[in-house]
Amino acid sequence: LKRKGVLPPVCHPVRSRTPHVLSFPHPPGDGIRRLGNWNIPSPTISPLLAIPSRRAHSRTAMGTFPPLLLLAFLAVVSSSVGAAPDATAVVSRIAFGSCANQSAPQPIWDAVAGFDPQVFIWLGDNVYGDNKRPFRVFGKERTVGPWKNVPRFYPSTEDELRGKYELAKAQPGYAKLKEKAQVIGTWDDHDYGLNDAGKEFSGKVFTQRLMLDFLDEAEDSPRYNNTTSQVILLDTRYHRDPLLSDGTILGDPQWQWLERELHGPPSEITIIGSSIQVVSNLSAVTGPLFYVESWARFPRERERLFRLIDSSKRNGVIFISGDVHFGEIARFDCGAEYPLYDITSSGLTQSVENAVPAVFRPLMRFLALVTPTTMRVLSPNCRYKSCSYGQPNFGAIEIDWNAVPQQIKLELRDVQGHFVHRVEFPISELHPSDVYAAKKQAHGFQRYCTLEIELPWLTRYKLALLFFGTTAGFFIVMVLLVFTCLSTGKKCKRE
C-alpha cells in the first residue's frame, strides 16, 4: 500500500474485482485521502473516509474542531513496515485477537503466523497499559470487595505506557507476523489507559498517540487520514458513558458516521470490530457474582445497532470482539433478517483458566458448562463440554470465494493453531430472509433469539444459586462438624 501521495476521494472500477476499504470515522472537514485497496468480490466500491491525523490534533487547540468530536474516532489503519500486499489480491484470510500482556510469554504468534493471514486485527487490550495494586480484602488499603477504599487499577505515566508498547513490539513472534500481514486495530480499556474507563478518562490524548505509534504509523503518514471499507472498527471507549447509565457507547458523531457507512454501497461481507461483546450478555447470568462489560450493559445502544443493521438491508455483517478472556462464537437471529454472528477471541495471553492454579481448571470448565446461555453457538465438537474456550486463543475468518456457493468459515484456534470451535456456512445465509423476519415475531423461548434477561428466574440465576447454595451447604456442614466435636468433647469429659 502507498505511504506517500494524496489521491482524490473518487471511486474507480477495478475490472471484475472492486476495492473495499477499511473504514473508520473522521471529523467533518478533515482532509480525505486515498491509499491502495484490498479487494473482495462485490458489485460496488465503498467511498473513502478519514481519521484524524496528528496535524488535525494540533488544529484542535486552535478551535478548528471540538476536541471530543475530533478525538472520538480512534480507530486505526496500519501497514506493517515489511509487508507490501498485492493491491489486486482478494482478501480471504483474516486473523484477530485481543488481550495480550506484554510481560507474558506469547507463543501464540507462531500459530497466528501459521494461519498465514493477509490481515491481522487487534481488538483491544493490545497491551496492559494501566497498573494494578495488590489484591487486598483487608488492611489499610483495600482494593477489592464492597468495602474497598482504594481503586485496584490506576493509570501509567506516558513514559511507562511507552515502555510497555516497546516491550510488546519486541515480541519476536509478533514481529514475524508483521512481515507477512497487514496489521490494523482498535483499543479497549487497558490500552485506552484504565480498566473499564470511558469518556471521563483524562489521559486519552497521549494514549491515543502511543497506540498509533505501536501500529507503526509515522507522524506524517497519510494512513492517519486514510481508510478503505470492508472492516469497520468501532471505538467503544472515547465517548462511552458510565456503566449502568444506559447512555451511549459510540457518541452521536460516531453513530452518524456508522449510519452512513452501513447505508452506503453494499458488500458481500462487512466485519464490525468491537472491543467488547455485542451479542452475548454474560452479566445477565453471572450477576450478582460478577459482571463484564458488553453492549448488553447499554441495551438501548445495542438495540439501536441491531435496528441500524436491519434497516440498512446490508448483507454479511459479522461482529468480532474480545475483552472477556475466553473465546466463543455467538449468534443472534432476531436482530436482523439473517443471523448476526459474534466471534469473541480473548485472549492471546490472558485467559480465565490460566488465571487460576491448574487444580481448579476443571472447576472453571464445569462452571462454564453450567452457565446459562441462549446465544452461544453449539456444535458437535463441544457436545459434552462448554462451547466456550478458556485457554489462549485467536480468531480466524476464512472465505472461499471460488466455491459454489461461496463459503465462509469462522474459527477459534488454540496456541498450537488447531481449531477449537468452528462454524462454516454459505455466505448467502447472511442475506435477508423471510424465515428470520418471521422468527422475530414469534413468542416463547427460541435459542439464538430469546435474550438472557428474558430467561426464567431459576434458569438465569442458576450460577449464583449454585454458588450460594454450595457456600451455604459448606457453612452448614462446618457448623455441624464443630457442634458435633464440641458435643463429643463434653460427653467425654462427663465420662
Coordinates of C-alpha atoms in Angstrom, one line a residue:
L1 CA 0.0 0.0 0.0
K2 CA 1.2 3.5 -0.8
R3 CA 2.5 5.5 2.1
K4 CA 3.1 8.8 0.2
G5 CA 1.0 11.0 -2.0
V6 CA -2.6 12.1 -2.0
L7 CA -5.3 10.7 -4.3
P8 CA -8.7 12.3 -4.7
P9 CA -11.7 10.7 -3.0
V10 CA -13.2 9.2 -6.0
C11 CA -14.1 5.6 -6.9
H12 CA -12.5 3.7 -9.8
P13 CA -13.8 0.4 -11.1
V14 CA -11.3 -2.5 -11.0
R15 CA -12.4 -4.9 -13.6
S16 CA -14.3 -7.7 -12.0
R17 CA -12.9 -7.1 -8.6
T18 CA -13.7 -3.9 -6.8
P19 CA -11.7 -2.5 -3.9
H20 CA -13.1 -2.3 -0.4
V21 CA -11.6 0.0 2.0
L22 CA -11.2 -0.3 5.8
S23 CA -13.5 2.5 7.0
F24 CA -13.3 4.5 10.2
P25 CA -15.0 7.7 11.4
H26 CA -13.4 11.1 10.7
P27 CA -14.1 14.6 11.8
P28 CA -16.1 16.8 9.5
G29 CA -13.9 18.9 7.2
D30 CA -10.7 17.0 7.7
G31 CA -8.8 16.1 4.5
I32 CA -9.8 12.9 2.7
R33 CA -7.0 10.9 1.0
R34 CA -6.8 7.5 -0.6
L35 CA -4.4 4.6 -0.4
G36 CA -4.2 1.3 -2.1
N37 CA -7.1 -1.1 -1.8
W38 CA -7.8 -4.6 -0.7
N39 CA -10.2 -6.4 -2.9
I40 CA -13.1 -8.8 -2.4
P41 CA -15.8 -9.8 -4.8
S42 CA -18.5 -7.2 -4.8
P43 CA -20.6 -5.2 -7.3
T44 CA -19.6 -1.8 -6.0
I45 CA -16.9 0.1 -4.2
S46 CA -17.3 1.9 -0.9
P47 CA -16.3 5.6 -0.5
L48 CA -13.3 6.5 1.5
L49 CA -13.3 8.2 4.8
A50 CA -10.6 9.5 7.1
I51 CA -9.5 9.5 10.7
P52 CA -7.8 12.4 12.5
S53 CA -4.1 13.0 11.9
R54 CA -1.7 14.5 14.4
R55 CA -1.9 17.7 12.4
A56 CA -5.6 17.6 13.0
H57 CA -4.9 17.3 16.7
S58 CA -2.9 20.4 16.6
R59 CA -5.7 22.3 14.9
T60 CA -8.0 21.3 17.8
A61 CA -6.1 23.6 20.1
M62 CA -6.8 26.5 17.7
G63 CA -10.5 25.8 17.8
T64 CA -10.9 24.3 14.3
F65 CA -12.7 21.2 15.7
P66 CA -14.3 20.5 19.1
P67 CA -11.8 18.3 20.9
L68 CA -14.0 15.4 21.8
L69 CA -15.5 15.3 18.3
L70 CA -12.1 15.1 16.8
L71 CA -10.6 12.6 19.2
A72 CA -13.7 10.4 19.5
F73 CA -12.8 8.4 16.4
L74 CA -9.8 6.5 17.3
A75 CA -9.8 3.5 15.0
V76 CA -6.6 2.7 13.4
V77 CA -5.5 1.6 10.0
S78 CA -1.9 0.4 10.0
S79 CA 0.5 -1.1 7.4
S80 CA 3.4 -3.1 8.6
V81 CA 6.8 -1.8 7.6
G82 CA 7.9 -5.0 5.9
A83 CA 4.6 -6.0 4.3
A84 CA 3.6 -5.0 0.8
P85 CA 0.3 -6.7 -0.1
D86 CA -0.8 -7.0 -3.7
A87 CA -3.5 -4.4 -4.3
T88 CA -5.3 -6.8 -6.6
A89 CA -5.2 -9.7 -4.2
V90 CA -8.5 -10.9 -2.8
V91 CA -8.6 -11.0 1.0
S92 CA -9.7 -14.4 2.1
R93 CA -7.9 -15.0 5.4
I94 CA -8.2 -12.7 8.4
A95 CA -6.9 -13.3 11.9
F96 CA -7.8 -11.3 15.0
G97 CA -7.2 -11.3 18.7
S98 CA -7.1 -9.3 21.9
C99 CA -5.8 -9.2 25.5
A100 CA -2.0 -9.6 25.1
N101 CA 0.0 -8.9 28.2
Q102 CA 3.3 -7.5 27.1
S103 CA 5.2 -9.0 30.0
A104 CA 3.9 -12.6 29.5
P105 CA 5.3 -15.2 27.1
Q106 CA 3.5 -15.0 23.7
P107 CA 4.0 -18.3 21.9
I108 CA 0.6 -18.0 20.1
W109 CA 2.1 -15.7 17.5
D110 CA 3.7 -18.7 15.7
A111 CA 0.2 -20.2 15.4
V112 CA -1.2 -16.9 14.1
A113 CA 1.5 -16.7 11.5
G114 CA 1.0 -20.3 10.6
F115 CA -2.6 -19.5 9.6
D116 CA -1.0 -17.2 7.0
P117 CA -3.4 -14.3 7.4
Q118 CA -3.4 -11.4 5.0
V119 CA -4.8 -9.1 7.7
F120 CA -4.5 -9.2 11.5
I121 CA -6.9 -7.1 13.6
W122 CA -6.2 -6.0 17.2
L123 CA -9.4 -5.8 19.2
G124 CA -8.1 -4.1 22.3
D125 CA -6.1 -4.7 25.4
N126 CA -3.2 -4.8 22.9
V127 CA -1.0 -4.1 25.9
Y128 CA -1.9 -3.8 29.6
G129 CA -1.1 -0.2 30.0
D130 CA -2.6 0.5 33.4
N131 CA -1.1 -0.5 36.7
K132 CA -2.7 -2.9 39.3
R133 CA -2.4 -2.7 43.1
P134 CA -2.2 -6.0 45.1
F135 CA -5.4 -8.0 45.8
R136 CA -6.3 -6.9 49.3
V137 CA -9.6 -7.7 51.1
F138 CA -8.4 -6.4 54.5
G139 CA -6.0 -3.8 55.7
K140 CA -5.4 -0.1 55.4
E141 CA -5.7 -0.2 51.6
R142 CA -8.5 -2.5 50.5
T143 CA -8.6 -2.9 46.7
V144 CA -11.5 -5.4 46.3
G145 CA -14.9 -6.1 47.8
P146 CA -17.8 -3.8 48.7
W147 CA -15.7 -2.2 51.4
K148 CA -12.7 -1.3 49.2
N149 CA -11.3 2.2 49.7
V150 CA -8.6 2.3 47.0
P151 CA -9.1 1.6 43.3
R152 CA -7.3 -1.6 42.2
F153 CA -6.2 -0.1 38.9
Y154 CA -4.5 3.3 38.2
P155 CA -3.1 4.8 35.1
S156 CA 0.5 4.6 33.9
T157 CA 2.5 7.7 33.0
E158 CA 3.2 8.4 29.4
D159 CA 6.8 7.1 29.7
E160 CA 5.6 3.9 31.5
L161 CA 3.0 3.2 28.8
R162 CA 5.5 3.9 26.0
G163 CA 7.8 1.3 27.6
K164 CA 5.0 -1.3 27.7
Y165 CA 4.3 -0.8 24.0
E166 CA 8.0 -1.1 23.2
L167 CA 8.1 -4.4 25.1
A168 CA 5.1 -5.6 23.1
K169 CA 6.6 -4.7 19.8
A170 CA 9.8 -6.5 20.7
Q171 CA 8.0 -9.9 20.8
P172 CA 9.7 -12.0 18.1
G173 CA 6.5 -13.8 17.1
Y174 CA 4.6 -10.6 16.6
A175 CA 7.5 -9.1 14.5
K176 CA 7.4 -12.2 12.3
L177 CA 3.6 -11.8 11.8
K178 CA 4.0 -8.2 10.8
E179 CA 6.4 -9.2 8.0
K180 CA 3.6 -11.1 6.2
A181 CA 0.3 -9.5 7.2
Q182 CA -1.2 -6.0 7.4
V183 CA -2.0 -5.0 11.0
I184 CA -4.9 -2.8 12.0
G185 CA -6.6 -2.3 15.3
T186 CA -8.7 -0.5 17.8
W187 CA -8.4 -0.3 21.6
D188 CA -10.1 -1.5 24.8
D189 CA -9.8 -0.3 28.4
H190 CA -6.3 -1.4 29.4
D191 CA -4.6 0.2 26.4
Y192 CA -7.0 3.1 26.5
G193 CA -5.4 3.7 29.8
L194 CA -7.5 2.5 32.7
N195 CA -9.7 -0.6 33.5
D196 CA -13.3 -0.1 32.5
A197 CA -12.7 3.6 31.7
G198 CA -14.9 5.7 29.3
K199 CA -15.1 9.3 28.2
E200 CA -14.1 10.6 31.7
F201 CA -10.5 9.3 31.4
S202 CA -8.2 12.3 31.2
G203 CA -5.2 10.6 29.7
K204 CA -6.8 9.5 26.4
V205 CA -5.0 12.0 24.2
F206 CA -1.4 10.7 24.8
T207 CA -2.6 7.1 25.0
Q208 CA -4.2 7.5 21.5
R209 CA -0.9 8.8 20.2
L210 CA 1.1 5.9 21.7
M211 CA -1.3 3.4 20.3
L212 CA -0.9 4.8 16.8
D213 CA 2.9 4.6 17.3
F214 CA 2.5 0.9 18.3
L215 CA 0.9 0.3 15.0
D216 CA 3.9 1.8 13.1
E217 CA 2.3 5.0 11.9
A218 CA 4.8 7.7 11.0
E219 CA 3.8 11.1 12.2
D220 CA 3.4 12.3 8.6
S221 CA 1.8 9.0 7.4
P222 CA -1.1 9.6 5.1
R223 CA -2.6 6.5 6.7
Y224 CA -3.6 8.6 9.6
N225 CA -6.0 10.2 7.2
N226 CA -6.9 7.2 5.0
T227 CA -9.2 4.3 5.2
T228 CA -10.8 1.7 2.9
S229 CA -14.0 -0.2 3.6
Q230 CA -14.6 -3.8 4.4
V231 CA -13.7 -3.9 8.1
I232 CA -15.3 -1.3 10.4
L233 CA -13.6 -0.9 13.8
L234 CA -15.6 0.9 16.5
D235 CA -14.2 3.0 19.3
T236 CA -16.1 1.8 22.4
R237 CA -14.1 4.0 24.8
Y238 CA -13.7 7.7 23.9
H239 CA -17.3 8.7 24.2
R240 CA -18.7 5.8 26.4
D241 CA -20.9 6.9 29.2
P242 CA -20.5 5.3 32.7
L243 CA -21.6 1.7 33.2
L244 CA -25.2 1.3 34.4
S245 CA -26.2 4.7 32.9
D246 CA -27.8 3.1 29.8
G247 CA -26.2 6.0 28.0
T248 CA -24.1 6.0 24.8
I249 CA -21.2 3.8 23.8
L250 CA -20.3 5.4 20.5
G251 CA -21.4 9.0 20.8
D252 CA -23.6 10.8 18.3
P253 CA -20.9 11.7 15.7
Q254 CA -19.7 8.1 15.5
W255 CA -23.3 6.9 15.2
Q256 CA -23.9 9.3 12.3
W257 CA -20.8 8.0 10.6
L258 CA -21.7 4.4 11.1
E259 CA -25.2 5.0 9.7
R260 CA -23.7 6.5 6.6
E261 CA -21.4 3.5 6.2
L262 CA -24.0 0.8 6.6
H263 CA -26.4 2.6 4.3
G264 CA -23.7 3.1 1.7
P265 CA -22.7 0.9 -1.2
P266 CA -23.2 -2.9 -0.4
S267 CA -20.6 -5.5 0.1
E268 CA -20.7 -9.2 0.5
I269 CA -19.1 -9.2 3.9
T270 CA -18.9 -6.4 6.5
I271 CA -16.8 -7.2 9.6
I272 CA -17.6 -4.9 12.5
G273 CA -14.9 -5.0 15.2
S274 CA -15.9 -4.1 18.8
S275 CA -13.6 -4.4 21.7
I276 CA -16.5 -5.6 23.9
Q277 CA -19.0 -8.4 23.1
V278 CA -22.0 -7.4 21.1
V279 CA -24.3 -10.4 21.2
S280 CA -23.6 -12.2 24.4
N281 CA -24.8 -10.8 27.8
L282 CA -22.8 -12.8 30.3
S283 CA -23.6 -10.3 33.1
A284 CA -27.3 -11.2 32.9
V285 CA -26.5 -14.8 34.1
T286 CA -23.4 -14.3 36.3
G287 CA -24.7 -11.5 38.4
P288 CA -24.6 -10.7 41.3
L289 CA -21.3 -12.8 41.4
F290 CA -19.5 -10.7 38.8
Y291 CA -20.2 -8.5 35.8
V292 CA -18.4 -7.9 32.5
E293 CA -18.5 -5.1 30.0
S294 CA -20.6 -5.6 26.9
W295 CA -23.0 -3.9 24.6
A296 CA -25.8 -5.5 26.6
R297 CA -24.9 -3.3 29.6
F298 CA -26.2 -0.5 27.3
P299 CA -29.4 -2.1 26.0
R300 CA -30.7 1.0 24.1
E301 CA -27.4 1.3 22.3
R302 CA -27.4 -2.4 21.3
E303 CA -30.9 -2.3 20.1
R304 CA -30.1 0.8 18.0
L305 CA -27.2 -1.1 16.5
F306 CA -29.4 -4.0 15.5
R307 CA -32.0 -1.7 14.1
L308 CA -29.4 0.1 12.0
I309 CA -28.1 -3.1 10.5
D310 CA -31.7 -4.3 9.9
S311 CA -32.8 -1.1 8.3
S312 CA -29.7 -0.8 6.1
K313 CA -30.5 -4.2 4.4
R314 CA -26.8 -4.7 4.3
N315 CA -25.7 -8.3 3.7
G316 CA -23.0 -10.2 5.5
V317 CA -22.5 -8.3 8.8
I318 CA -20.3 -10.2 11.2
F319 CA -19.1 -9.0 14.6
I320 CA -15.7 -9.7 16.1
S321 CA -14.9 -8.9 19.7
G322 CA -12.6 -9.5 22.7
D323 CA -12.2 -8.4 26.3
V324 CA -13.6 -11.4 28.3
H325 CA -10.5 -13.7 28.5
F326 CA -12.3 -16.6 26.8
G327 CA -13.3 -17.4 23.3
E328 CA -16.8 -18.2 22.0
I329 CA -19.0 -17.9 18.9
A330 CA -22.4 -16.5 19.5
R331 CA -25.3 -15.6 17.2
F332 CA -28.5 -13.6 17.4
D333 CA -31.3 -14.4 14.9
C334 CA -33.7 -11.7 16.0
G335 CA -31.6 -8.6 15.4
A336 CA -31.8 -8.5 11.6
E337 CA -33.3 -10.7 8.9
Y338 CA -30.3 -13.1 9.0
P339 CA -28.1 -14.4 11.8
L340 CA -25.7 -11.9 13.4
Y341 CA -22.6 -13.8 14.4
D342 CA -20.2 -12.5 17.1
I343 CA -16.8 -14.3 17.3
T344 CA -15.1 -13.4 20.5
S345 CA -11.4 -14.1 20.7
S346 CA -9.8 -13.4 24.1
G347 CA -7.0 -13.5 24.8
L348 CA -3.7 -14.0 23.1
T349 CA -2.1 -14.4 26.5
Q350 CA -4.8 -13.7 29.1
S351 CA -7.4 -16.5 29.8
V352 CA -9.7 -17.5 32.6
E353 CA -8.2 -20.9 33.0
N354 CA -4.6 -19.7 33.2
A355 CA -5.7 -17.2 35.9
V356 CA -6.2 -20.0 38.4
P357 CA -4.0 -22.9 39.6
A358 CA -4.2 -26.0 37.4
V359 CA -6.0 -27.9 40.1
F360 CA -9.0 -25.5 39.8
R361 CA -9.2 -25.6 36.0
P362 CA -11.7 -28.5 35.8
L363 CA -13.9 -26.4 38.1
M364 CA -13.7 -23.5 35.8
R365 CA -14.8 -25.7 32.9
F366 CA -17.7 -27.1 34.9
L367 CA -18.8 -23.6 35.7
A368 CA -18.6 -22.6 32.1
L369 CA -20.7 -25.7 31.2
V370 CA -23.5 -24.9 33.6
T371 CA -23.6 -21.1 33.0
P372 CA -26.9 -20.4 31.1
T373 CA -26.6 -19.1 27.6
T374 CA -29.0 -18.6 24.8
M375 CA -26.7 -17.1 22.2
R376 CA -23.6 -19.3 22.3
V377 CA -23.3 -21.5 19.2
L378 CA -23.5 -25.2 19.9
S379 CA -21.6 -27.8 17.8
P380 CA -20.7 -31.5 17.9
N381 CA -17.2 -30.5 18.9
C382 CA -18.4 -29.3 22.3
R383 CA -21.4 -31.6 22.9
Y384 CA -20.2 -32.8 26.3
K385 CA -18.3 -29.6 27.4
S386 CA -18.8 -25.9 27.2
C387 CA -18.7 -24.3 23.8
S388 CA -16.5 -21.5 25.3
Y389 CA -12.8 -21.9 25.3
G390 CA -10.8 -20.7 28.4
Q391 CA -7.3 -21.1 27.1
P392 CA -5.3 -18.6 25.0
N393 CA -6.8 -18.3 21.5
F394 CA -7.1 -16.3 18.4
G395 CA -9.9 -15.8 15.8
A396 CA -9.7 -16.8 12.2
I397 CA -12.0 -16.0 9.3
E398 CA -11.5 -17.8 6.0
I399 CA -13.5 -17.1 2.9
D400 CA -13.6 -19.4 -0.2
W401 CA -14.7 -17.0 -3.0
N402 CA -14.3 -19.8 -5.6
A403 CA -16.6 -22.3 -4.0
V404 CA -20.2 -22.7 -5.4
P405 CA -21.8 -21.4 -3.3
Q406 CA -19.2 -19.1 -1.8
Q407 CA -18.4 -20.3 1.8
I408 CA -17.2 -18.6 5.0
K409 CA -15.5 -20.3 7.9
L410 CA -15.4 -18.7 11.4
E411 CA -13.0 -20.3 13.9
L412 CA -11.3 -20.1 17.2
R413 CA -7.8 -21.5 17.3
D414 CA -5.6 -22.5 20.2
V415 CA -1.9 -21.8 20.8
Q416 CA -1.0 -24.7 18.5
G417 CA -3.1 -23.4 15.7
H418 CA -5.7 -26.1 15.9
F419 CA -9.3 -25.1 15.7
V420 CA -11.3 -25.5 19.0
H421 CA -14.6 -24.2 17.7
R422 CA -15.8 -23.6 14.1
V423 CA -18.9 -22.8 12.1
E424 CA -19.0 -22.9 8.3
F425 CA -21.8 -21.9 6.0
P426 CA -22.6 -20.4 2.6
I427 CA -22.2 -16.6 2.5
S428 CA -25.8 -16.5 1.2
E429 CA -27.0 -17.4 4.7
L430 CA -26.0 -13.8 5.6
H431 CA -28.6 -12.3 3.3
P432 CA -32.0 -11.1 4.5
S433 CA -34.6 -14.0 4.7
D434 CA -38.3 -14.1 5.5
V435 CA -37.5 -17.0 7.8
Y436 CA -35.7 -14.7 10.3
A437 CA -38.2 -11.9 9.8
A438 CA -40.9 -14.3 11.0
K439 CA -38.7 -15.6 13.9
K440 CA -38.6 -12.0 15.3
Q441 CA -42.4 -12.0 15.6
A442 CA -42.6 -15.4 17.3
H443 CA -43.2 -15.9 21.0
G444 CA -41.8 -18.3 23.6
F445 CA -38.3 -19.5 24.1
Q446 CA -36.1 -19.6 21.0
R447 CA -32.4 -20.3 21.0
Y448 CA -30.4 -17.5 19.4
C449 CA -33.4 -15.2 19.8
T450 CA -34.5 -15.1 23.5
L451 CA -32.3 -12.7 25.4
E452 CA -30.6 -13.8 28.6
I453 CA -32.5 -11.3 30.6
E454 CA -35.7 -13.0 29.4
L455 CA -34.8 -16.4 30.8
P456 CA -36.9 -17.7 33.7
W457 CA -35.6 -16.6 37.1
L458 CA -34.3 -20.0 38.2
T459 CA -32.5 -20.6 34.9
R460 CA -31.0 -17.1 34.7
Y461 CA -29.6 -17.2 38.2
K462 CA -28.5 -20.9 38.2
L463 CA -24.8 -20.0 38.7
A464 CA -25.5 -17.7 41.6
L465 CA -27.8 -20.2 43.2
L466 CA -25.2 -22.9 42.7
F467 CA -22.5 -20.7 44.3
F468 CA -24.5 -19.5 47.3
G469 CA -26.1 -23.0 47.7
T470 CA -22.7 -24.6 47.8
T471 CA -21.3 -21.9 50.1
A472 CA -24.3 -22.3 52.5
G473 CA -24.0 -26.1 52.4
F474 CA -20.3 -25.9 53.2
F475 CA -21.0 -23.5 56.1
I476 CA -23.8 -25.7 57.5
V477 CA -21.5 -28.8 57.3
M478 CA -18.7 -26.9 59.1
V479 CA -21.2 -25.7 61.8
L480 CA -22.5 -29.2 62.3
L481 CA -18.9 -30.6 62.4
V482 CA -17.9 -28.1 65.1
F483 CA -21.1 -28.7 67.1
T484 CA -20.5 -32.5 66.9
C485 CA -16.9 -32.1 68.1
L486 CA -17.9 -29.9 71.0
S487 CA -20.7 -32.3 72.0
T488 CA -18.4 -35.2 71.8
G489 CA -15.8 -33.4 73.9
K490 CA -18.3 -32.6 76.6
K491 CA -19.6 -36.1 76.7
C492 CA -16.0 -37.5 77.1
K493 CA -15.4 -35.1 80.0
R494 CA -18.5 -36.3 81.8
E495 CA -17.5 -39.9 81.4

